[in-house]
Amino acid sequence: MTSSSTQPVLRVRDVRFGYARGHDLFAGVSLDVGRGEVHALLGPSGCGKSTLLRLIAGLERPASGRIECDSQVLTDGGTFVPPHRRGVGIVFQDLGLFPDRSAVSNVMFGISGPRRAARARAKELLRVVGVGDAANRPPGQLSGGQRRRVAIARALGPEPRVMLLDEAFEGLESDLRRAVRNDVFGILRSRGIASVLVTHDEQEAEAVADRVVRLPRLSRT
Amino acid sequence: MPARRPPVRRIERWLWVTASLCVSALVAGPLVRVVASVFEDSGGVWSHLAETRLADYATGTASLAVLVCVGATVLAVPPAWLLSRYRFPGAGVLSWAMLLPLAVPGYIAAYAYTDLCAAEGPLRRAIDGLGAADGMAWLVPDMRTLGGAAVVLASTLFPYVYFAARVAFREQPASAIESGRLLGAGPLATALRVELPLAAPAIAAGLLLVLMETVADFGTADYCAVDTLTTGVYRTWLGLGSEVGAAQLSTVLVVPLIGLFTLEAWLGRRRRSTDTTCRVMGDRRVSLGMPLGLCATAACLAPLVLGFIIPVVHLAVLSVNDNTDAGRSWLPTASWNTLRVASMAAAAAVVLSVVLVAASRFATGRATSLSFMCSRFGYAVPGPVIAIGVIAAVSAVSGALHAAGLPTLGSVFAVGSLVTLVVGYQTRFLGVALAYTRAAFERIDPRTDDAARTLGVGSLGLLARVHLPLARRGLLVGFVVLFADVVKELPITLMLRPFDFETLAVRAYKLASDERLGEAAGACLAMGGFGLVPAALLGAVLSHAASSQRIESPNR
């Protein structure tokens, strides 16, 4: 279950994780994702696809294994870089937009520097993902596709080295889904961001990914 | 209220609407009577109050409300956040123990603190014993001040904010908080920039309850010698002997309080309509290391010590040390009276709330909605104001019954009868009963109504055979909470009780007013014991929620 790349941005080596001792969700998972590459994770429900993304993001700690980003060790036996210092962006299935903030304020959240400059950059990102005209609206007043685009713009705000997309296009009608997906991966590739997409849709995985990784469901001991 | 309306026969619908209007007339009547007093002649009392005392009363009320709200926020929100996000020594116990101050009425904590900090009190003696009386005098504050009353009320009312904040922090979308972390914000920055703004509506709703309780408070303000509109109403009634003047002073409170109550209800509706499809934070907590963990324990323990442990321990010591024979003789009678009147009032409130909620379900429309809304307002109105309204309304009804040749019925509704006292409690607490009953009925799927109707069951049969059995647990919780509220209630009991009829609250108030705190301590502790039951119930709700998706909290 190893994929290789000449100069990977994201390296995952022999990662093992379980919620209880002796009950591994997965074991020995390895990934190498290069600059501008997209890897898709496929597998049955409950095999740990989303959990692997959470491990890369630092939202969970693995039982063992090593995760690196641009040669910086993020997770190892004794090392654990907290989520806010990893340079990893994520788009959740339920997006996690801040409901009390406007679209532009959501995107500004992760942009450091003077407020005026941050606002200008947030607006630019919203324009790039195609929702520039909805900058001042709160998430509750946006359509499903617009909300996803805002979530992508927000994740791009801090200029991450790695982008994780956890079923980020679920629930969209098929034509819209294709359009949003093509736009998003176009932007990610053009910026050289290494991306990992979790999806249930094999056709989608084949269509957008440079590599498809299948996680098996481990038999529980 | 359910979205779908099962078909109800016209006669049934008419009966439900009539019953609903009768209940709301019974409980809202006294408030209407208070507002109507604006048009009556007070014999110069109102103009006298307006010229001399009104500004002091209004300033005292506003200052106390602001100080208590600030204090309750400081005491409640940091522990709620710490207990929602971290594991540290004692967190499991503290999680529910933070609700224990609800068992201690503010005026009882005021008795304990005033005695503790008195000139010859134990705290002063301890400092004198250390030989540093002058340098450490600031450690013994004067509790009979605005600041003292604010500290006492904040430390006993903060659980309202704690509970609301705790539920809000638990129900927050996990992905939003994790996104905050991944966008570069540390744990504290995420708390301030993401979690606190998301919890703000719930915290505001909790603070509104604290605000209403503070404005409605009589016992603490009276004992701490703080002039508020509520104590002013009582003094006008007792000191100036003017019911109309007291009622007119009450209107200054009633109108803004009803506005606040409406705002609280609106916030409650907003909280209930939040997105339920996303993954919530629930009980996921991170372990804190030792130095930080102990700091977190101390931060959570401090409000509990202030609002529960210090007053209860001090009262227990006073009670044990009390040697007066009289300290024991009245206790059985006062306890029996308390038990009797609280049971009657709680049972009546649950029955009336079932009538209103069932009417809203079976006969949806403006009349039942209005009845429902009007019946809740009393919770926002201070006890003395309600008592004044009840006295005026009951006097009018009793006079009319006597004039109509029905003296027996007239004496049942006379001022100073047990029935009148229970009516006063209904006006004040029916809003609480409605919150619990509505929450219990809302969990019943409207399709069960449809299914029962197709099987030939009428609305009364549906209520008796389907709704009440399904809602019985919620109704029982409502009964227990109401029972404890009535046990603690002071001004309505003081003003409406039958002659020579004393409850624990009244006896404690009279003894404490006579500086016989040792004797009052037994009654205070007995009331605290009654109050522990609803506090434990709310604690169980928080604990149970750890294993469930969402917490259903009745919106009082």
PDB file of C-alpha atoms in Angstrom, chain B residues 45 50 98 149 174 179 182 186 224 239-240 266 270 276 394 396 418 439 450 520-521 531 541 552:
ATOM      1  CA  VAL B  45     -48.102  57.448  47.159  1.00  0.00           C
ATOM      2  CA  ALA B  50     -41.321  59.071  42.218  1.00  0.00           C
ATOM      3  CA  MET B  98     -20.989  22.833  39.649  1.00  0.00           C
ATOM      4  CA  ALA B 149     -25.378  41.124  47.528  1.00  0.00           C
ATOM      5  CA  ALA B 174     -16.354  19.562  15.805  1.00  0.00           C
ATOM      6  CA  SER B 179     -10.776  23.933  11.293  1.00  0.00           C
ATOM      7  CA  LEU B 182      -5.766  23.828  11.387  1.00  0.00           C
ATOM      8  CA  GLY B 186      -3.896  27.511  19.282  1.00  0.00           C
ATOM      9  CA  CYS B 224     -28.120  42.994  52.363  1.00  0.00           C
ATOM     10  CA  GLY B 239     -44.701  50.212  55.197  1.00  0.00           C
ATOM     11  CA  LEU B 240     -47.015  52.640  53.390  1.00  0.00           C
ATOM     12  CA  TRP B 266     -36.559  33.920  21.199  1.00  0.00           C
ATOM     13  CA  ARG B 270     -32.801  30.011  18.007  1.00  0.00           C
ATOM     14  CA  THR B 276     -28.401  19.070  13.909  1.00  0.00           C
ATOM     15  CA  VAL B 394     -58.588  37.997  44.568  1.00  0.00           C
ATOM     16  CA  ALA B 396     -62.195  41.800  43.493  1.00  0.00           C
ATOM     17  CA  LEU B 418     -54.322  28.367  50.918  1.00  0.00           C
ATOM     18  CA  ALA B 439     -40.158  19.572  26.087  1.00  0.00           C
ATOM     19  CA  ASP B 450     -52.502  10.395  13.577  1.00  0.00           C
ATOM     20  CA  ALA B 520     -32.563  29.626  61.132  1.00  0.00           C
ATOM     21  CA  ALA B 521     -29.721  27.344  60.016  1.00  0.00           C
ATOM     22  CA  GLY B 531     -33.008  21.860  46.378  1.00  0.00           C
ATOM     23  CA  VAL B 541     -28.844  15.226  32.260  1.00  0.00           C
ATOM     24  CA  GLU B 552     -32.442  18.525  25.448  1.00  0.00           C
TER      25      GLU B 552
END
